Amino acid sequence: MNNSNQTGTTLERLRRDWAVMTFYERFEQAVAIILSAVIAVIILVSLAQLIQIVFSLLIIDAFNPLDHKIFQTVFGMIMTLLIAMEFKHSIVRVALRRDSIIQVKTVILIGLIALSRKFVILDPDVGPAKVAALAGATLALGLTYWLLRERDDRIV
């Protein structure tokens, strides 16, 4: 099935669903579509900045990925972009009526990605208390995700 045919089907389904939605469901749908568009713009601007910075590092600064600061900068930006893309994906699912609300598991996974990003961009001279706090938060989110997955597996 080609992409234009899928888009037509999606738009037809949205029009059909719109007719039977309550006022609040229409409001929720409109907010999801607007948020999706705003996040898409943020992703495009971030991608353009990432490309510009990597190009600058490659040409001007003789990119050295082993330099800790450069590694932090580049991979921190990449992970931030991935977080935004995952967040947009979760909103698009609501906009396309695949899910009625943002799923808690998705929010927890986004939090785990954000904490992973924090570990990547962590300065080498950070104190042990901060590392322990980040590790505790990661453990708590991971455990929560695991418990939700176990619950969903039992329901199905």
mmCIF file with all atom_site columns, C-alpha atoms in Angstrom:
data_model
loop_
_atom_site.group_PDB
_atom_site.id
_atom_site.type_symbol
_atom_site.label_atom_id
_atom_site.label_alt_id
_atom_site.label_comp_id
_atom_site.label_asym_id
_atom_site.label_entity_id
_atom_site.label_seq_id
_atom_site.pdbx_PDB_ins_code
_atom_site.Cartn_x
_atom_site.Cartn_y
_atom_site.Cartn_z
_atom_site.occupancy
_atom_site.B_iso_or_equiv
_atom_site.pdbx_formal_charge
_atom_site.auth_seq_id
_atom_site.auth_comp_id
_atom_site.auth_asym_id
_atom_site.auth_atom_id
_atom_site.pdbx_PDB_model_num
ATOM 1   C CA . MET A 1 1   ? 0.000   0.000   0.000  1.00 0.00 ? 1   MET A CA 1
ATOM 2   C CA . ASN A 1 2   ? 1.524   3.348   -0.948 1.00 0.00 ? 2   ASN A CA 1
ATOM 3   C CA . ASN A 1 3   ? 1.864   6.258   1.464  1.00 0.00 ? 3   ASN A CA 1
ATOM 4   C CA . SER A 1 4   ? -0.731  8.533   -0.196 1.00 0.00 ? 4   SER A CA 1
ATOM 5   C CA . ASN A 1 5   ? -3.350  5.779   0.053  1.00 0.00 ? 5   ASN A CA 1
ATOM 6   C CA . GLN A 1 6   ? -2.563  5.293   3.761  1.00 0.00 ? 6   GLN A CA 1
ATOM 7   C CA . THR A 1 7   ? -2.827  9.048   4.347  1.00 0.00 ? 7   THR A CA 1
ATOM 8   C CA . GLY A 1 8   ? -6.208  9.121   2.611  1.00 0.00 ? 8   GLY A CA 1
ATOM 9   C CA . THR A 1 9   ? -7.432  6.250   4.757  1.00 0.00 ? 9   THR A CA 1
ATOM 10  C CA . THR A 1 10  ? -6.198  7.949   7.929  1.00 0.00 ? 10  THR A CA 1
ATOM 11  C CA . LEU A 1 11  ? -7.881  11.240  7.031  1.00 0.00 ? 11  LEU A CA 1
ATOM 12  C CA . GLU A 1 12  ? -11.127 9.468   6.169  1.00 0.00 ? 12  GLU A CA 1
ATOM 13  C CA . ARG A 1 13  ? -11.052 7.612   9.469  1.00 0.00 ? 13  ARG A CA 1
ATOM 14  C CA . LEU A 1 14  ? -10.369 10.859  11.364 1.00 0.00 ? 14  LEU A CA 1
ATOM 15  C CA . ARG A 1 15  ? -13.320 12.565  9.632  1.00 0.00 ? 15  ARG A CA 1
ATOM 16  C CA . ARG A 1 16  ? -15.581 9.613   10.396 1.00 0.00 ? 16  ARG A CA 1
ATOM 17  C CA . ASP A 1 17  ? -14.472 9.476   14.045 1.00 0.00 ? 17  ASP A CA 1
ATOM 18  C CA . TRP A 1 18  ? -14.812 13.265  14.424 1.00 0.00 ? 18  TRP A CA 1
ATOM 19  C CA . ALA A 1 19  ? -18.551 13.035  13.744 1.00 0.00 ? 19  ALA A CA 1
ATOM 20  C CA . VAL A 1 20  ? -19.139 10.734  16.720 1.00 0.00 ? 20  VAL A CA 1
ATOM 21  C CA . MET A 1 21  ? -16.748 12.387  19.197 1.00 0.00 ? 21  MET A CA 1
ATOM 22  C CA . THR A 1 22  ? -17.893 14.374  22.198 1.00 0.00 ? 22  THR A CA 1
ATOM 23  C CA . PHE A 1 23  ? -16.810 17.994  22.566 1.00 0.00 ? 23  PHE A CA 1
ATOM 24  C CA . TYR A 1 24  ? -14.022 17.054  24.963 1.00 0.00 ? 24  TYR A CA 1
ATOM 25  C CA . GLU A 1 25  ? -12.771 14.247  22.674 1.00 0.00 ? 25  GLU A CA 1
ATOM 26  C CA . ARG A 1 26  ? -12.608 16.749  19.807 1.00 0.00 ? 26  ARG A CA 1
ATOM 27  C CA . PHE A 1 27  ? -10.723 19.164  22.068 1.00 0.00 ? 27  PHE A CA 1
ATOM 28  C CA . GLU A 1 28  ? -8.300  16.397  23.077 1.00 0.00 ? 28  GLU A CA 1
ATOM 29  C CA . GLN A 1 29  ? -7.828  15.452  19.417 1.00 0.00 ? 29  GLN A CA 1
ATOM 30  C CA . ALA A 1 30  ? -7.129  19.056  18.394 1.00 0.00 ? 30  ALA A CA 1
ATOM 31  C CA . VAL A 1 31  ? -4.617  19.523  21.218 1.00 0.00 ? 31  VAL A CA 1
ATOM 32  C CA . ALA A 1 32  ? -2.836  16.292  20.245 1.00 0.00 ? 32  ALA A CA 1
ATOM 33  C CA . ILE A 1 33  ? -2.571  17.405  16.606 1.00 0.00 ? 33  ILE A CA 1
ATOM 34  C CA . ILE A 1 34  ? -1.297  20.887  17.568 1.00 0.00 ? 34  ILE A CA 1
ATOM 35  C CA . LEU A 1 35  ? 1.248   19.430  20.029 1.00 0.00 ? 35  LEU A CA 1
ATOM 36  C CA . SER A 1 36  ? 2.399   17.003  17.374 1.00 0.00 ? 36  SER A CA 1
ATOM 37  C CA . ALA A 1 37  ? 2.970   19.853  14.911 1.00 0.00 ? 37  ALA A CA 1
ATOM 38  C CA . VAL A 1 38  ? 4.843   21.953  17.490 1.00 0.00 ? 38  VAL A CA 1
ATOM 39  C CA . ILE A 1 39  ? 7.093   19.035  18.444 1.00 0.00 ? 39  ILE A CA 1
ATOM 40  C CA . ALA A 1 40  ? 7.719   18.294  14.748 1.00 0.00 ? 40  ALA A CA 1
ATOM 41  C CA . VAL A 1 41  ? 8.970   21.867  14.281 1.00 0.00 ? 41  VAL A CA 1
ATOM 42  C CA . ILE A 1 42  ? 11.196  21.533  17.363 1.00 0.00 ? 42  ILE A CA 1
ATOM 43  C CA . ILE A 1 43  ? 12.588  18.256  16.002 1.00 0.00 ? 43  ILE A CA 1
ATOM 44  C CA . LEU A 1 44  ? 13.359  19.825  12.614 1.00 0.00 ? 44  LEU A CA 1
ATOM 45  C CA . VAL A 1 45  ? 15.099  22.831  14.179 1.00 0.00 ? 45  VAL A CA 1
ATOM 46  C CA . SER A 1 46  ? 17.061  20.559  16.533 1.00 0.00 ? 46  SER A CA 1
ATOM 47  C CA . LEU A 1 47  ? 18.091  18.306  13.651 1.00 0.00 ? 47  LEU A CA 1
ATOM 48  C CA . ALA A 1 48  ? 19.279  21.305  11.638 1.00 0.00 ? 48  ALA A CA 1
ATOM 49  C CA . GLN A 1 49  ? 21.308  22.547  14.626 1.00 0.00 ? 49  GLN A CA 1
ATOM 50  C CA . LEU A 1 50  ? 22.754  19.066  15.178 1.00 0.00 ? 50  LEU A CA 1
ATOM 51  C CA . ILE A 1 51  ? 23.833  18.828  11.539 1.00 0.00 ? 51  ILE A CA 1
ATOM 52  C CA . GLN A 1 52  ? 25.334  22.323  11.713 1.00 0.00 ? 52  GLN A CA 1
ATOM 53  C CA . ILE A 1 53  ? 27.290  21.540  14.897 1.00 0.00 ? 53  ILE A CA 1
ATOM 54  C CA . VAL A 1 54  ? 28.560  18.166  13.641 1.00 0.00 ? 54  VAL A CA 1
ATOM 55  C CA . PHE A 1 55  ? 29.558  19.752  10.316 1.00 0.00 ? 55  PHE A CA 1
ATOM 56  C CA . SER A 1 56  ? 31.343  22.534  12.198 1.00 0.00 ? 56  SER A CA 1
ATOM 57  C CA . LEU A 1 57  ? 33.140  20.007  14.391 1.00 0.00 ? 57  LEU A CA 1
ATOM 58  C CA . LEU A 1 58  ? 34.141  17.896  11.373 1.00 0.00 ? 58  LEU A CA 1
ATOM 59  C CA . ILE A 1 59  ? 35.416  20.732  9.194  1.00 0.00 ? 59  ILE A CA 1
ATOM 60  C CA . ILE A 1 60  ? 36.594  23.418  11.570 1.00 0.00 ? 60  ILE A CA 1
ATOM 61  C CA . ASP A 1 61  ? 37.540  21.664  14.788 1.00 0.00 ? 61  ASP A CA 1
ATOM 62  C CA . ALA A 1 62  ? 38.780  18.351  13.346 1.00 0.00 ? 62  ALA A CA 1
ATOM 63  C CA . PHE A 1 63  ? 36.141  16.207  15.060 1.00 0.00 ? 63  PHE A CA 1
ATOM 64  C CA . ASN A 1 64  ? 37.665  13.989  17.720 1.00 0.00 ? 64  ASN A CA 1
ATOM 65  C CA . PRO A 1 65  ? 34.961  11.727  19.134 1.00 0.00 ? 65  PRO A CA 1
ATOM 66  C CA . LEU A 1 66  ? 37.299  10.606  21.918 1.00 0.00 ? 66  LEU A CA 1
ATOM 67  C CA . ASP A 1 67  ? 37.325  14.107  23.402 1.00 0.00 ? 67  ASP A CA 1
ATOM 68  C CA . HIS A 1 68  ? 34.915  13.856  26.333 1.00 0.00 ? 68  HIS A CA 1
ATOM 69  C CA . LYS A 1 69  ? 33.327  17.305  25.853 1.00 0.00 ? 69  LYS A CA 1
ATOM 70  C CA . ILE A 1 70  ? 32.699  16.752  22.131 1.00 0.00 ? 70  ILE A CA 1
ATOM 71  C CA . PHE A 1 71  ? 31.269  13.286  22.821 1.00 0.00 ? 71  PHE A CA 1
ATOM 72  C CA . GLN A 1 72  ? 28.958  14.746  25.461 1.00 0.00 ? 72  GLN A CA 1
ATOM 73  C CA . THR A 1 73  ? 27.791  17.519  23.169 1.00 0.00 ? 73  THR A CA 1
ATOM 74  C CA . VAL A 1 74  ? 27.121  15.388  20.099 1.00 0.00 ? 74  VAL A CA 1
ATOM 75  C CA . PHE A 1 75  ? 25.514  12.404  21.815 1.00 0.00 ? 75  PHE A CA 1
ATOM 76  C CA . GLY A 1 76  ? 23.604  14.603  24.229 1.00 0.00 ? 76  GLY A CA 1
ATOM 77  C CA . MET A 1 77  ? 22.036  16.372  21.254 1.00 0.00 ? 77  MET A CA 1
ATOM 78  C CA . ILE A 1 78  ? 21.305  13.082  19.486 1.00 0.00 ? 78  ILE A CA 1
ATOM 79  C CA . MET A 1 79  ? 19.622  11.633  22.562 1.00 0.00 ? 79  MET A CA 1
ATOM 80  C CA . THR A 1 80  ? 17.610  14.826  23.074 1.00 0.00 ? 80  THR A CA 1
ATOM 81  C CA . LEU A 1 81  ? 16.400  14.483  19.496 1.00 0.00 ? 81  LEU A CA 1
ATOM 82  C CA . LEU A 1 82  ? 15.463  10.834  20.096 1.00 0.00 ? 82  LEU A CA 1
ATOM 83  C CA . ILE A 1 83  ? 13.523  11.813  23.227 1.00 0.00 ? 83  ILE A CA 1
ATOM 84  C CA . ALA A 1 84  ? 11.573  14.429  21.267 1.00 0.00 ? 84  ALA A CA 1
ATOM 85  C CA . MET A 1 85  ? 10.841  11.924  18.493 1.00 0.00 ? 85  MET A CA 1
ATOM 86  C CA . GLU A 1 86  ? 9.567   9.308   20.958 1.00 0.00 ? 86  GLU A CA 1
ATOM 87  C CA . PHE A 1 87  ? 7.431   11.921  22.684 1.00 0.00 ? 87  PHE A CA 1
ATOM 88  C CA . LYS A 1 88  ? 5.981   12.997  19.319 1.00 0.00 ? 88  LYS A CA 1
ATOM 89  C CA . HIS A 1 89  ? 5.295   9.376   18.433 1.00 0.00 ? 89  HIS A CA 1
ATOM 90  C CA . SER A 1 90  ? 3.281   8.894   21.618 1.00 0.00 ? 90  SER A CA 1
ATOM 91  C CA . ILE A 1 91  ? 1.223   12.011  20.848 1.00 0.00 ? 91  ILE A CA 1
ATOM 92  C CA . VAL A 1 92  ? 0.636   10.934  17.229 1.00 0.00 ? 92  VAL A CA 1
ATOM 93  C CA . ARG A 1 93  ? -0.815  7.650   18.497 1.00 0.00 ? 93  ARG A CA 1
ATOM 94  C CA . VAL A 1 94  ? -3.422  9.674   20.410 1.00 0.00 ? 94  VAL A CA 1
ATOM 95  C CA . ALA A 1 95  ? -4.063  11.930  17.399 1.00 0.00 ? 95  ALA A CA 1
ATOM 96  C CA . LEU A 1 96  ? -4.645  8.889   15.178 1.00 0.00 ? 96  LEU A CA 1
ATOM 97  C CA . ARG A 1 97  ? -6.995  7.412   17.801 1.00 0.00 ? 97  ARG A CA 1
ATOM 98  C CA . ARG A 1 98  ? -4.847  4.315   18.296 1.00 0.00 ? 98  ARG A CA 1
ATOM 99  C CA . ASP A 1 99  ? -4.730  5.071   22.012 1.00 0.00 ? 99  ASP A CA 1
ATOM 100 C CA . SER A 1 100 ? -7.247  7.089   23.978 1.00 0.00 ? 100 SER A CA 1
ATOM 101 C CA . ILE A 1 101 ? -4.659  8.679   26.267 1.00 0.00 ? 101 ILE A CA 1
ATOM 102 C CA . ILE A 1 102 ? -0.906  8.875   26.567 1.00 0.00 ? 102 ILE A CA 1
ATOM 103 C CA . GLN A 1 103 ? 0.211   5.524   27.931 1.00 0.00 ? 103 GLN A CA 1
ATOM 104 C CA . VAL A 1 104 ? 1.984   5.548   31.303 1.00 0.00 ? 104 VAL A CA 1
ATOM 105 C CA . LYS A 1 105 ? 4.497   2.989   30.038 1.00 0.00 ? 105 LYS A CA 1
ATOM 106 C CA . THR A 1 106 ? 5.488   5.344   27.219 1.00 0.00 ? 106 THR A CA 1
ATOM 107 C CA . VAL A 1 107 ? 6.019   8.228   29.630 1.00 0.00 ? 107 VAL A CA 1
ATOM 108 C CA . ILE A 1 108 ? 8.172   5.984   31.837 1.00 0.00 ? 108 ILE A CA 1
ATOM 109 C CA . LEU A 1 109 ? 10.239  4.890   28.832 1.00 0.00 ? 109 LEU A CA 1
ATOM 110 C CA . ILE A 1 110 ? 10.755  8.535   27.828 1.00 0.00 ? 110 ILE A CA 1
ATOM 111 C CA . GLY A 1 111 ? 11.910  9.203   31.397 1.00 0.00 ? 111 GLY A CA 1
ATOM 112 C CA . LEU A 1 112 ? 14.357  6.302   31.167 1.00 0.00 ? 112 LEU A CA 1
ATOM 113 C CA . ILE A 1 113 ? 15.726  7.663   27.886 1.00 0.00 ? 113 ILE A CA 1
ATOM 114 C CA . ALA A 1 114 ? 16.103  11.104  29.482 1.00 0.00 ? 114 ALA A CA 1
ATOM 115 C CA . LEU A 1 115 ? 17.994  9.588   32.424 1.00 0.00 ? 115 LEU A CA 1
ATOM 116 C CA . SER A 1 116 ? 20.207  7.641   30.003 1.00 0.00 ? 116 SER A CA 1
ATOM 117 C CA . ARG A 1 117 ? 20.967  10.931  28.271 1.00 0.00 ? 117 ARG A CA 1
ATOM 118 C CA . LYS A 1 118 ? 21.874  12.438  31.630 1.00 0.00 ? 118 LYS A CA 1
ATOM 119 C CA . PHE A 1 119 ? 24.347  9.607   32.256 1.00 0.00 ? 119 PHE A CA 1
ATOM 120 C CA . VAL A 1 120 ? 25.934  10.152  28.827 1.00 0.00 ? 120 VAL A CA 1
ATOM 121 C CA . ILE A 1 121 ? 26.443  13.890  29.352 1.00 0.00 ? 121 ILE A CA 1
ATOM 122 C CA . LEU A 1 122 ? 27.529  13.544  33.002 1.00 0.00 ? 122 LEU A CA 1
ATOM 123 C CA . ASP A 1 123 ? 30.785  15.322  33.800 1.00 0.00 ? 123 ASP A CA 1
ATOM 124 C CA . PRO A 1 124 ? 33.598  13.030  34.941 1.00 0.00 ? 124 PRO A CA 1
ATOM 125 C CA . ASP A 1 125 ? 34.055  15.018  38.152 1.00 0.00 ? 125 ASP A CA 1
ATOM 126 C CA . VAL A 1 126 ? 30.427  14.699  39.335 1.00 0.00 ? 126 VAL A CA 1
ATOM 127 C CA . GLY A 1 127 ? 29.906  13.695  42.955 1.00 0.00 ? 127 GLY A CA 1
ATOM 128 C CA . PRO A 1 128 ? 28.857  10.215  44.034 1.00 0.00 ? 128 PRO A CA 1
ATOM 129 C CA . ALA A 1 129 ? 25.612  11.523  45.556 1.00 0.00 ? 129 ALA A CA 1
ATOM 130 C CA . LYS A 1 130 ? 24.395  12.732  42.158 1.00 0.00 ? 130 LYS A CA 1
ATOM 131 C CA . VAL A 1 131 ? 25.340  9.435   40.488 1.00 0.00 ? 131 VAL A CA 1
ATOM 132 C CA . ALA A 1 132 ? 23.529  7.529   43.235 1.00 0.00 ? 132 ALA A CA 1
ATOM 133 C CA . ALA A 1 133 ? 20.436  9.721   42.861 1.00 0.00 ? 133 ALA A CA 1
ATOM 134 C CA . LEU A 1 134 ? 20.367  9.205   39.093 1.00 0.00 ? 134 LEU A CA 1
ATOM 135 C CA . ALA A 1 135 ? 20.900  5.464   39.540 1.00 0.00 ? 135 ALA A CA 1
ATOM 136 C CA . GLY A 1 136 ? 18.067  5.335   42.081 1.00 0.00 ? 136 GLY A CA 1
ATOM 137 C CA . ALA A 1 137 ? 15.719  7.190   39.749 1.00 0.00 ? 137 ALA A CA 1
ATOM 138 C CA . THR A 1 138 ? 16.661  4.865   36.893 1.00 0.00 ? 138 THR A CA 1
ATOM 139 C CA . LEU A 1 139 ? 16.075  1.819   39.072 1.00 0.00 ? 139 LEU A CA 1
ATOM 140 C CA . ALA A 1 140 ? 12.689  3.155   40.239 1.00 0.00 ? 140 ALA A CA 1
ATOM 141 C CA . LEU A 1 141 ? 11.528  3.886   36.678 1.00 0.00 ? 141 LEU A CA 1
ATOM 142 C CA . GLY A 1 142 ? 12.806  0.528   35.444 1.00 0.00 ? 142 GLY A CA 1
ATOM 143 C CA . LEU A 1 143 ? 11.026  -1.307  38.247 1.00 0.00 ? 143 LEU A CA 1
ATOM 144 C CA . THR A 1 144 ? 7.815   0.637   37.608 1.00 0.00 ? 144 THR A CA 1
ATOM 145 C CA . TYR A 1 145 ? 7.988   -0.195  33.903 1.00 0.00 ? 145 TYR A CA 1
ATOM 146 C CA . TRP A 1 146 ? 8.587   -3.867  34.685 1.00 0.00 ? 146 TRP A CA 1
ATOM 147 C CA . LEU A 1 147 ? 5.603   -3.957  37.087 1.00 0.00 ? 147 LEU A CA 1
ATOM 148 C CA . LEU A 1 148 ? 3.334   -2.308  34.492 1.00 0.00 ? 148 LEU A CA 1
ATOM 149 C CA . ARG A 1 149 ? 4.479   -4.772  31.852 1.00 0.00 ? 149 ARG A CA 1
ATOM 150 C CA . GLU A 1 150 ? 3.836   -7.695  34.182 1.00 0.00 ? 150 GLU A CA 1
ATOM 151 C CA . ARG A 1 151 ? 0.339   -6.345  34.894 1.00 0.00 ? 151 ARG A CA 1
ATOM 152 C CA . ASP A 1 152 ? -0.410  -5.903  31.189 1.00 0.00 ? 152 ASP A CA 1
ATOM 153 C CA . ASP A 1 153 ? 0.838   -9.438  30.463 1.00 0.00 ? 153 ASP A CA 1
ATOM 154 C CA . ARG A 1 154 ? -1.562  -10.845 33.066 1.00 0.00 ? 154 ARG A CA 1
ATOM 155 C CA . ILE A 1 155 ? -4.504  -8.846  31.680 1.00 0.00 ? 155 ILE A CA 1
ATOM 156 C CA . VAL A 1 156 ? -3.943  -10.108 28.132 1.00 0.00 ? 156 VAL A CA 1
#
